[in-house]
XYZ file of C-alpha atoms in Angstrom:
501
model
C 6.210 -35.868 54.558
C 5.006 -35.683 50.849
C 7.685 -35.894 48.210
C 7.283 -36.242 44.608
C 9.629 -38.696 42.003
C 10.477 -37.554 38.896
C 12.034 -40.442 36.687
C 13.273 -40.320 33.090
C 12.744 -42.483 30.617
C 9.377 -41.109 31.377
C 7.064 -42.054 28.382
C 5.329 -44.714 30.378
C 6.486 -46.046 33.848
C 5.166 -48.038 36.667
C 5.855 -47.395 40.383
C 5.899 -50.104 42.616
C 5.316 -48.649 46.632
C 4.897 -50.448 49.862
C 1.531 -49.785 51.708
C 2.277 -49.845 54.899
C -0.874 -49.311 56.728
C -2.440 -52.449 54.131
C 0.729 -54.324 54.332
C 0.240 -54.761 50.835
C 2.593 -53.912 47.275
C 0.153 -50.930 45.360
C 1.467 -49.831 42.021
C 0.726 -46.266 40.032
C 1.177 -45.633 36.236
C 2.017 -42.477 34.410
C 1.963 -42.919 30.741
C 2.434 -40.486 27.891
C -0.880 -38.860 26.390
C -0.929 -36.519 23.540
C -4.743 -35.332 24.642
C -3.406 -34.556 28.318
C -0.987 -31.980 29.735
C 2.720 -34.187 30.018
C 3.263 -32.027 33.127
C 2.422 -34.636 35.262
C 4.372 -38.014 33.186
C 6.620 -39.788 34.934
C 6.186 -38.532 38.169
C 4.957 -39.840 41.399
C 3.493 -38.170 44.671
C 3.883 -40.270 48.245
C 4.289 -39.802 51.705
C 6.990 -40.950 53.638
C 7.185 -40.466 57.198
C 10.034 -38.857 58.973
C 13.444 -40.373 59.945
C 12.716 -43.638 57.856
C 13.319 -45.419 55.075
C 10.915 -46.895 52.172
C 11.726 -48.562 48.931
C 10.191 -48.158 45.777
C 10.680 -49.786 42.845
C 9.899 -48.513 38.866
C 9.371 -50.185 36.085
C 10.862 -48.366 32.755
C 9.301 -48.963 29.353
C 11.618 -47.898 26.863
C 9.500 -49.571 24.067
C 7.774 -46.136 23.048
C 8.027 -44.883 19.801
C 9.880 -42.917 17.620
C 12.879 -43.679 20.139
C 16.425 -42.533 18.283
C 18.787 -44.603 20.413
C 18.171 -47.335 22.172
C 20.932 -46.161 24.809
C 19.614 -44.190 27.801
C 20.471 -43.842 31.584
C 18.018 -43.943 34.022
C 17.350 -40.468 36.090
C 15.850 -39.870 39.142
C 14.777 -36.692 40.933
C 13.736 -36.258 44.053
C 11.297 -33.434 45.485
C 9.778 -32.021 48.529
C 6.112 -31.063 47.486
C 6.407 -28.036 49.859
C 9.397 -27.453 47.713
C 7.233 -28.099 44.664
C 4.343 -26.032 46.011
C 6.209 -22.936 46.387
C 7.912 -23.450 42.764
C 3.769 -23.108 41.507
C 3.018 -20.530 43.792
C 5.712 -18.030 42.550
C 4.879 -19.748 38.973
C 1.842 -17.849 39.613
C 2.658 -14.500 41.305
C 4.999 -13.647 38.639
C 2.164 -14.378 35.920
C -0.285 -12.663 37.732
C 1.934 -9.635 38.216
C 3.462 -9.540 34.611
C -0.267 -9.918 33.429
C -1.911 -7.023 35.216
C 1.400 -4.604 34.248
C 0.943 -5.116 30.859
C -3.109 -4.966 31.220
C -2.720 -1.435 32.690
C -0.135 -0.028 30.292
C -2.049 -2.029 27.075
C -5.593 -0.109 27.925
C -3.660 3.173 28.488
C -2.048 2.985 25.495
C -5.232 1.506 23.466
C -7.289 4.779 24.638
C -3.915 6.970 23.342
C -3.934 4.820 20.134
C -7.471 5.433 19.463
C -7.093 9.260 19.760
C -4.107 9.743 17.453
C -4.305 6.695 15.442
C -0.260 6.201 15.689
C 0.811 3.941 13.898
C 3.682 3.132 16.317
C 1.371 3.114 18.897
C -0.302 0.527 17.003
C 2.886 -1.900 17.210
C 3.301 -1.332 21.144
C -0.115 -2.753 21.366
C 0.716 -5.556 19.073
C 3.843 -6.017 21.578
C 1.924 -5.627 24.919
C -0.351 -8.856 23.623
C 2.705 -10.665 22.375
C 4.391 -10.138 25.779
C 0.794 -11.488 27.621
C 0.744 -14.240 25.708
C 4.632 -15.192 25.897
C 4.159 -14.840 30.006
C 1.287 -17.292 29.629
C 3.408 -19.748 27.881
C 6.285 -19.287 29.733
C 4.785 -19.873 32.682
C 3.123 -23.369 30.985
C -0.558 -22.284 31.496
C -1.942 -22.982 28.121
C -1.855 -26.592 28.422
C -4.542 -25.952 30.780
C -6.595 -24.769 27.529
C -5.271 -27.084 25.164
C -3.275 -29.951 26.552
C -2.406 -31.645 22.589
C 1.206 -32.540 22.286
C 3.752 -33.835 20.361
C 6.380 -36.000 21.884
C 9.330 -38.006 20.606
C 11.563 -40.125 23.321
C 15.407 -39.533 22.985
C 17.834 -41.486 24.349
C 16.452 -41.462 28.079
C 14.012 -38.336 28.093
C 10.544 -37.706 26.592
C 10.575 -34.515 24.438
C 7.284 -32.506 24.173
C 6.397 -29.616 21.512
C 3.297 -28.534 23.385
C 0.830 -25.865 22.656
C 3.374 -23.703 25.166
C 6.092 -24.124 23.328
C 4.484 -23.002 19.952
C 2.858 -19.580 21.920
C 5.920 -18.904 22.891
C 7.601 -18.987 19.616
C 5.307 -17.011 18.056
C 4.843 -14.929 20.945
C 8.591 -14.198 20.665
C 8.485 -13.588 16.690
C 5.531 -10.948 16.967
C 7.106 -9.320 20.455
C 10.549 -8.957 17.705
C 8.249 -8.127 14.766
C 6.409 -5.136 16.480
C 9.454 -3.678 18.487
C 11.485 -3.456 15.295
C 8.630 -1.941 13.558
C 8.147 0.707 16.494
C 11.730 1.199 16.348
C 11.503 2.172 12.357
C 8.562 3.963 12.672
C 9.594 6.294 15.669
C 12.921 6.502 14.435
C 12.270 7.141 11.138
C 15.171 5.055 9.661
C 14.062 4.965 6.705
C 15.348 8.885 6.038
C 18.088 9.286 9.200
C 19.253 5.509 9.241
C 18.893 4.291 5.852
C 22.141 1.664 6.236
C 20.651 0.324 9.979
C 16.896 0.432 7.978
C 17.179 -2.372 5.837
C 19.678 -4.173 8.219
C 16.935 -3.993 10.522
C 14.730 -5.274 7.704
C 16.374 -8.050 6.949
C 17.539 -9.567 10.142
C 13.306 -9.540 11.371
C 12.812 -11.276 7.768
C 16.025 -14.025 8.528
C 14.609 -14.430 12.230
C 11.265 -15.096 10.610
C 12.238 -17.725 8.028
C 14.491 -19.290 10.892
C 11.203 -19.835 13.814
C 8.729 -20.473 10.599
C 10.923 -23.238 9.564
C 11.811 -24.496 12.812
C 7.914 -25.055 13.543
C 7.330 -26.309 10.390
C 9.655 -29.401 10.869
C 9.231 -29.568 14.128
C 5.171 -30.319 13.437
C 5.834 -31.792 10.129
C 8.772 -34.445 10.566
C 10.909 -33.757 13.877
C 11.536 -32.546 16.911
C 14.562 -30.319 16.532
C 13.405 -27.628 19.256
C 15.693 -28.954 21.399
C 18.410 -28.522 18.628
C 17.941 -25.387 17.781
C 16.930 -23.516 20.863
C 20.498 -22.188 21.466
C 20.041 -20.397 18.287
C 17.395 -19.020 18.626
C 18.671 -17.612 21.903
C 21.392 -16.267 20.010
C 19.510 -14.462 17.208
C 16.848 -13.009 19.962
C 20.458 -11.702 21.342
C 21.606 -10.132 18.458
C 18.094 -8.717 17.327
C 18.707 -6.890 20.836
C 21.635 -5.501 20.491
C 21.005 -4.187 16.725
C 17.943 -2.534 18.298
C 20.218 -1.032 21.266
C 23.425 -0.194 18.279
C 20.398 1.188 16.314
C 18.875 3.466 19.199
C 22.845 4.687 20.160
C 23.317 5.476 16.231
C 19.859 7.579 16.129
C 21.163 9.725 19.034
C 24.470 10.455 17.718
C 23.342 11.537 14.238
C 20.515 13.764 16.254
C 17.688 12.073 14.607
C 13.972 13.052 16.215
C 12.976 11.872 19.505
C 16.214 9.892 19.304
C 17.283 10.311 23.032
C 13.772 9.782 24.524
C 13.614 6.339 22.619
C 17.389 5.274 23.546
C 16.685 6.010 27.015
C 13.336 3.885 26.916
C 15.686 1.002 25.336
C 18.206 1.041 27.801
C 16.689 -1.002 30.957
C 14.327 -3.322 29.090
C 16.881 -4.393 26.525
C 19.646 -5.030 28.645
C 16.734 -6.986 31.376
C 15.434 -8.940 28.109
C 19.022 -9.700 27.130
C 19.146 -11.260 30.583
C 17.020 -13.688 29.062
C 18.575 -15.746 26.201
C 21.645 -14.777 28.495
C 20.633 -17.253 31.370
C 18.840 -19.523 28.993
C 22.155 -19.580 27.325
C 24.411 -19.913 30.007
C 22.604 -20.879 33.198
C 19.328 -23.308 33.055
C 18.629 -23.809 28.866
C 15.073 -24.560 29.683
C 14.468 -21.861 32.214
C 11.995 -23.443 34.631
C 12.853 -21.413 37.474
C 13.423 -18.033 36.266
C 9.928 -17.182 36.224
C 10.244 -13.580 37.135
C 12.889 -12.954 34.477
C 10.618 -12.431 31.946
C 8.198 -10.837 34.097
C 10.477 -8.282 35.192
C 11.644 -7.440 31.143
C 8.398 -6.896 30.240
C 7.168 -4.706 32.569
C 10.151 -3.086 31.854
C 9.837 -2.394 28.603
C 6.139 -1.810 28.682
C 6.801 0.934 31.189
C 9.476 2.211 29.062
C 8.457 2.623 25.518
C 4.663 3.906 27.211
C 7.054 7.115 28.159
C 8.516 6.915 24.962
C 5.302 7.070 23.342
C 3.834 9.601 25.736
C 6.607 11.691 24.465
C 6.164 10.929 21.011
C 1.889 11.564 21.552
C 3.056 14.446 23.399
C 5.261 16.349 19.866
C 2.194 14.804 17.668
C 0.020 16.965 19.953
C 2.289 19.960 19.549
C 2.603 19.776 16.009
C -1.404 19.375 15.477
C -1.883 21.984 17.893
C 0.722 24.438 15.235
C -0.789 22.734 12.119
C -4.274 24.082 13.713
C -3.231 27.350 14.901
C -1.930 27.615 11.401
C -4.730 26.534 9.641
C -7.107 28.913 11.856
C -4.500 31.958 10.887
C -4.853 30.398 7.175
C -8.294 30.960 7.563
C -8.527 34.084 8.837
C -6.354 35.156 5.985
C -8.803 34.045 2.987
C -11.449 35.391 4.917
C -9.565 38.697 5.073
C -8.713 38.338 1.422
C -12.171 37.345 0.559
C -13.761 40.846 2.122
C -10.920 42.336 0.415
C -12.054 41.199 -3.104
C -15.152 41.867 -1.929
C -14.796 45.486 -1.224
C -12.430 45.414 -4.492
C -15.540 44.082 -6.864
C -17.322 46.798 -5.057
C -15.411 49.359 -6.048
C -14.378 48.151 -9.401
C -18.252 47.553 -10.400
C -18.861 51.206 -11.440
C -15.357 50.623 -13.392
C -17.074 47.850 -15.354
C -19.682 49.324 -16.008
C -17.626 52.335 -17.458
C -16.013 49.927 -19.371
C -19.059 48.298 -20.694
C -20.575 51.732 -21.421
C -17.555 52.503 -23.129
C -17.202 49.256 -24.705
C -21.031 49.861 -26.264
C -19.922 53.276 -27.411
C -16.849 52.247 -29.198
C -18.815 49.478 -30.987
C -21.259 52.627 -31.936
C -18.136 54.289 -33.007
C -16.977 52.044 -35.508
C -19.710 50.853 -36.545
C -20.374 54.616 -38.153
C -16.874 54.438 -39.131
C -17.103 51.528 -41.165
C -20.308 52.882 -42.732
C -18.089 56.640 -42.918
C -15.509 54.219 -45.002
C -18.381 52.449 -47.265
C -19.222 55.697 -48.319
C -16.071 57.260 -48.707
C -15.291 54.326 -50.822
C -18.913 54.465 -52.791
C -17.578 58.219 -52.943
C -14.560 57.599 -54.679
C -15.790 54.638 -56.602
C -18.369 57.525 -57.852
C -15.515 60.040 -58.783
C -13.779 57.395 -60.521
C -16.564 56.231 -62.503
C -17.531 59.802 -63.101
C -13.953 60.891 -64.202
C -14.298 57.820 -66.944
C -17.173 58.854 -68.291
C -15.472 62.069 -68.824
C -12.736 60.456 -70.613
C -14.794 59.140 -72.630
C -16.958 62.054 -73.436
C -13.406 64.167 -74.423
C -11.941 60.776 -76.441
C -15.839 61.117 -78.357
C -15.845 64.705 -79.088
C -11.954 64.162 -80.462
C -13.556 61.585 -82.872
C -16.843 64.300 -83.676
C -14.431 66.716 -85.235
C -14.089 64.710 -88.160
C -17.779 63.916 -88.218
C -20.407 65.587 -90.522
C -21.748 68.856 -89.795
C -25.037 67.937 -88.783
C -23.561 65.535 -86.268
C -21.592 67.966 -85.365
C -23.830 70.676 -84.582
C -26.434 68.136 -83.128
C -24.060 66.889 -79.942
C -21.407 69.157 -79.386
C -23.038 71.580 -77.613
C -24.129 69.107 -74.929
C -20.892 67.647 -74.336
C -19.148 70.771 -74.114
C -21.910 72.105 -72.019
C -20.921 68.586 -69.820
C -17.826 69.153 -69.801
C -17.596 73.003 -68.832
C -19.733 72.435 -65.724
C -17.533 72.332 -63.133
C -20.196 73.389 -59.969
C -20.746 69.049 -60.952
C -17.232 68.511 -60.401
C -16.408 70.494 -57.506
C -19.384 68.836 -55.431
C -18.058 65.658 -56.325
C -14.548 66.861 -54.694
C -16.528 68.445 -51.901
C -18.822 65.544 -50.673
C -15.309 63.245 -50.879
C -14.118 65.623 -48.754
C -17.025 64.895 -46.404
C -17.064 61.568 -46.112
C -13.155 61.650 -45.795
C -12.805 63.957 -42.900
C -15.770 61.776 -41.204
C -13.420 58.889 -41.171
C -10.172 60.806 -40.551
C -11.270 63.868 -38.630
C -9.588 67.235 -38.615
C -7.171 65.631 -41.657
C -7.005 68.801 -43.760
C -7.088 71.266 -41.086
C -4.091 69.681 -39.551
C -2.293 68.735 -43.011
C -2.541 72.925 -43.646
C -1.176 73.849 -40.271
C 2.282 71.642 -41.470
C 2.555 71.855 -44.633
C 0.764 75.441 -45.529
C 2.538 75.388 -49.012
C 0.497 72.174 -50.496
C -1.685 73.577 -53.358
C -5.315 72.489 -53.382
C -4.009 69.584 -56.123
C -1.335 68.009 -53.879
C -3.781 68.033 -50.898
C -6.114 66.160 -52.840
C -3.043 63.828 -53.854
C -1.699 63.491 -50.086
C -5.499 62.347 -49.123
C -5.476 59.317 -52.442
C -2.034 58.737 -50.935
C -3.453 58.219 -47.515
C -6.155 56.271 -48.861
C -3.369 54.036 -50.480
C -5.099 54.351 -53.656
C -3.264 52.727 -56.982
C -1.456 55.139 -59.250
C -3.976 53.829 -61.831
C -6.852 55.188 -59.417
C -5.292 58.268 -59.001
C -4.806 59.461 -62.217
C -8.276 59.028 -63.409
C -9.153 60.587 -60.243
C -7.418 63.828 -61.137
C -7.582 63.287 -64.963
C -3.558 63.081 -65.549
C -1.844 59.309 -66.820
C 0.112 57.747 -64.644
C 3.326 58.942 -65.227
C 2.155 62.193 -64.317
C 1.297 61.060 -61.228
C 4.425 59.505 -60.216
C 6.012 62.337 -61.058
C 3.630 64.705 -58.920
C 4.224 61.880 -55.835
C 7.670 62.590 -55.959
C 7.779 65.800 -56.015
C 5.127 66.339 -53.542
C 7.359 63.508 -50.823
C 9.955 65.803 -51.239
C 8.452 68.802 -50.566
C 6.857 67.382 -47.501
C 10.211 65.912 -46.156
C 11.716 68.730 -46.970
C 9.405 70.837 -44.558
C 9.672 68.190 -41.854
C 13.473 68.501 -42.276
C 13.141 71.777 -41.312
């Protein structure tokens, strides 16, 4: 019957056996080496055959190094290798099984990720991976793929920091990381939990620091895995429960999605508490609770794939609305778009109206401003005229004291100038033209209100409306000025007067 002998100090012993069939003493080593897998040191495989006895004896170096205490107690364990056999076989059926539930749910998700590009969806992957590789380490298979190690005797046990151990610490930080993440993202705690969102922020940041540094001595200086492996049992328990105390708190304040994701935390929180649980309480190195883990992560892959199926399932909805919208949005500027169309088409013969109009008014006053030049070159003309008159009757004041025969020679013209009034009256007349181009229908309307205006205050109402100076006016009708204030005056009143009325 095969048994095997497990015997610490086990950095480098020598087992002494009796060969029975040889009749001869045969001895086996096992010693410590950092390039091969320290599954096997200290231990010892031999047969024994039923209902007897055999002795064996071991030899126990102790002078390793980097030993702490020189004090140690010799252990020995003793194992069937059926017993062993069926440890490694259900080693293996609980890897194999947690490894193709997470492959099926990992490359369901990956096709859902790829379709939406969720960013949750994103971290469940990052999980799912995490949660491979933690099974792989917890079940001690990649020191089949890289066997380095670091060891450090203590007291009467060899300690190892294997490539396991590390995969499984990180495995364990990213499987935290992402799940945290998820649970911010799909929870939105940022706006609904903004008190749980940066506790949950700064407990993954503490639990980070706390594994980094761990590794970092541990590598660096010192083994103190074995130190601090109860808490980080205890923080993994706590970063469950705030996730749980997070999910309850989502639900109660009715936050989106909230009871789809609390019911997906339920079962694979309280089956991964299990874990640091037992590792706390009931084997701290967990050798035999293969299916633990196993059984969590399948768990919680099948769990938070509904959750996300759910969560896939409202995106869909609401880019199915934000289509449907966008089609009716669509439809509407097209609709609008004919509109303005069939609005340009009917306001085109507008605009041109308006352009024809536009090209007549510019006509318009462009032969009223050339009406106004020559109303003003008009009255310029009368003004100028009306001087020279002035100073033709101021002349023939000074030729009455003259000489005869200056006299005689000039009066007769100037008083022949001065008596023709058929000049004067066209002047008045083609004023009167040029006014009534620029103001039409002015005199035919001022006689219709005011039919007692003499022919003298109708010519004073049009200077007035030409805003000419009193100055102008009064050499316009040959009176001074005074005289024509005094004519304004009385003509206002008269008009007001009739208005009044």
């Amino acid at each position: 019957m095969l048994f095997e002998l497990k015997v610490f100090p086990n950095f480098d012993n020598t087992f002494y056996y009796h060969n029975k069939p040889d009749n001869t003493w045969t001895f086996y080593r096992s010693k410590f080496n950092r390039f091969k897998s320290p599954w096997g040191v200290g231990r010892h495989t031999y047969q024994i055959p039923a209902k007897t006895r055999d002795t064996i004896y071991v030899h126990v170096n102790v002078n390793a190094p980097n030993v702490v205490s020189k004090r140690f107690e010799a252990q020995f364990i003793l194992q069937s290798q059926a017993e062993l056999n069926s440890q490694k076989s259900g080693r293996f059926t609980a890897w194999a099984v947690g490894m193709v539930v997470l492959l099926l749910f990992f490359f369901n998700n990956l096709y859902i990720y790829f379709s939406f590009k969720d960013k949750a969806t994103g971290y469940y992957l990052v999980v799912q991976l995490a949660a491979m590789a933690y099974l792989t380490s917890y079940c001690l298979y990649f020191e089949r793929i890289q066997p380095y190690t670091f060891a450090w005797l203590l007291k009467n046990r060899l300690h190892t920091y294997t490539i396991d151990k590390l995969a499984m610490h990180v495995a364990i930080l990213i499987i935290f990381g992402g799940t945290i993440n998820l649970c911010r993202l799909y929870l939105n705690t940022k706006v609904t939990l903004p008190g749980y969102e940066r506790v949950l922020k700064y407990s993954l940041r503490t639990y980070i620091i706390f594994v980094v540094g761990s590794i970092t001595l541990t590598l660096l200086f010192f083994n103190i895995d074995g130190g601090v492996i109860l808490v980080d049992n205890a923080l993994c328990l706590l970063l469950m429960l705030l996730l749980l105390f997070t999910s309850i708190k989502a639900y109660r304040v009715r936050a989106p999605n909230a009871r789809v994701f609390l019911l997906a935390n339920c079962l694979p929180l309280l089956l991964m508490v299990s874990i640091p649980l037992y590792h706390l309480f009931v084997d701290i190195n967990g050798i035999d609770s293969y299916w633990l883990p196993v059984i969590a992560s399948g768990a919680q892959a099948l769990s938070f794939s509904v959750a996300l199926v759910s969560r896939t399932k409202a995106i869909r909805d609401t880019l199915i609305e934000t289509e449907t919208e966008s089609r009716q949005l669509a439809l509407s500027l097209e609709e609008i778009a004919h509109i303005n169309n069939m609005n340009e088409k009917e306001i085109e013969p507008a605009k041109t109206n308006i352009t024809t109009q536009t090209h007549q008014n510019l006509l318009l006053n462009q032969q009223l401003e050339s009406h106004r030049r020559e109303l003003a070159a008009s009255t310029l003309f009368m003004v100028q005229k009306n001087e020279l008159l002035d100073q033709l009757k101021t002349q023939i004041k000074e030729l009455k004291g003259a000489s005869q025969y200056h006299v005689n020679r000039n009066v007769n013209d100037m008083i022949d100038m001065l008596n023709n009034n058929d000049q004067l009256r066209t002047g008045w007349d083609k004023f009167k033209v040029h006014f009534e181009q620029v103001h039409p229908s002015f005199f035919e309307d001022l006689k219709q209100q005011h039919p007692t205006l003499t022919k003298k205050e109708t010519r004073l109402y049009a200077y007035l409306k030409m805003q000419l100076s009193n100055k102008e006016i009064a050499i316009l009708m040959g009176i001074d000025q005074a005289s024509v204030r005094r004519v304004k005056t009385r003509l206002l009143k008269k008009v007001n007067a009739a208005e009044g009325e």
